[in-house]
């Protein structure tokens, strides 16, 4: 009796926060996993420890034209998760051309490669709530008008629109995941959530005296990265492609984040918190909160990890890392 071949999945950005959690999810489901890393050293990321035996890595600089096309042609995946992209919004102001190339142009190259080499593949492209801009009506949904307010947002909107346009034109299974803030212990340290949890861990161990931040009343919609990647999986498994917002639907202030993190180590935030007015940005025009009703209704996506549990996990991970030295 011949065995049924395993479904083959390709993940770009596999060594990052989302890519590594997604790889663990797909490996648990028994998929054949392929991932793209810039250099082989990227594959040594501890994020991939849990899936090393189930993973084939492909080296390549995706900004070099033809690299992604060659990998798609060689692997012929049934599922593609395109997560590789610049991720830190403020950096996009200093590298506009690189941001556009790494997001919009690369998405276009991927779709061309899918059309020519894997037309039956189910493709999920990670976009961002930054497509809506700072003044969008709140909460933001899939049909909310887009007016991005950063080069990063412009690039992500271009990728999002390419997905919709070429889905209709070529009949491909292309989907755009509009992701709001999502966090984990694997979040890079320059992001606010990790800046807070790492500082709280250091303060609790006596290795740091204070945490300096800007606007404590700024509101964000934070989810757990593991919940978000389950949403990506549901998108790829859906019979029909579509665009979906993934968010908690709850806005929380930076102060709430800080208070929750300090409570994890039994400390009073006010004793260790300093506000630097130079870091305070002008008030935002609207609240960056997402409405994920479509994903909940059509994909049956249900977040499982609460905000307090997420922050506690991050603080615990930062404590453990510091104690290991």
PDB file of N, CA, C and O in Angstrom, residues 6 27 29 211 263 267 277 320:
ATOM      1  N   UNK A   6       3.276  13.602   2.236  1.00  0.00           N
ATOM      2  CA  UNK A   6       3.000  14.688   3.169  1.00  0.00           C
ATOM      3  C   UNK A   6       2.892  16.012   2.419  1.00  0.00           C
ATOM      4  O   UNK A   6       3.565  16.226   1.417  1.00  0.00           O
ATOM      5  N   UNK A  27       5.046  21.327  11.987  1.00  0.00           N
ATOM      6  CA  UNK A  27       5.751  20.074  12.248  1.00  0.00           C
ATOM      7  C   UNK A  27       4.886  19.133  13.083  1.00  0.00           C
ATOM      8  O   UNK A  27       4.861  17.919  12.850  1.00  0.00           O
ATOM      9  N   UNK A  29       1.793  18.911  12.963  1.00  0.00           N
ATOM     10  CA  UNK A  29       0.753  18.374  12.075  1.00  0.00           C
ATOM     11  C   UNK A  29       1.321  17.405  11.051  1.00  0.00           C
ATOM     12  O   UNK A  29       0.566  16.815  10.272  1.00  0.00           O
ATOM     13  N   UNK A 211      13.188  51.873  34.350  1.00  0.00           N
ATOM     14  CA  UNK A 211      12.712  51.686  32.981  1.00  0.00           C
ATOM     15  C   UNK A 211      12.273  53.045  32.468  1.00  0.00           C
ATOM     16  O   UNK A 211      11.442  53.706  33.084  1.00  0.00           O
ATOM     17  N   UNK A 263       3.976  43.591  38.063  1.00  0.00           N
ATOM     18  CA  UNK A 263       3.219  42.745  38.991  1.00  0.00           C
ATOM     19  C   UNK A 263       3.717  41.301  38.950  1.00  0.00           C
ATOM     20  O   UNK A 263       3.619  40.583  39.953  1.00  0.00           O
ATOM     21  N   UNK A 267       6.708  43.890  42.093  1.00  0.00           N
ATOM     22  CA  UNK A 267       7.256  45.223  42.279  1.00  0.00           C
ATOM     23  C   UNK A 267       6.239  46.284  41.885  1.00  0.00           C
ATOM     24  O   UNK A 267       5.378  46.047  41.027  1.00  0.00           O
ATOM     25  N   UNK A 277      10.224  62.884  28.305  1.00  0.00           N
ATOM     26  CA  UNK A 277       9.358  63.653  27.419  1.00  0.00           C
ATOM     27  C   UNK A 277       9.860  63.660  25.981  1.00  0.00           C
ATOM     28  O   UNK A 277       9.083  63.835  25.037  1.00  0.00           O
ATOM     29  N   UNK A 320      14.794  34.055  33.172  1.00  0.00           N
ATOM     30  CA  UNK A 320      15.585  32.834  32.994  1.00  0.00           C
ATOM     31  C   UNK A 320      16.829  33.114  32.164  1.00  0.00           C
ATOM     32  O   UNK A 320      17.914  32.599  32.458  1.00  0.00           O
TER      33      UNK A 320
END
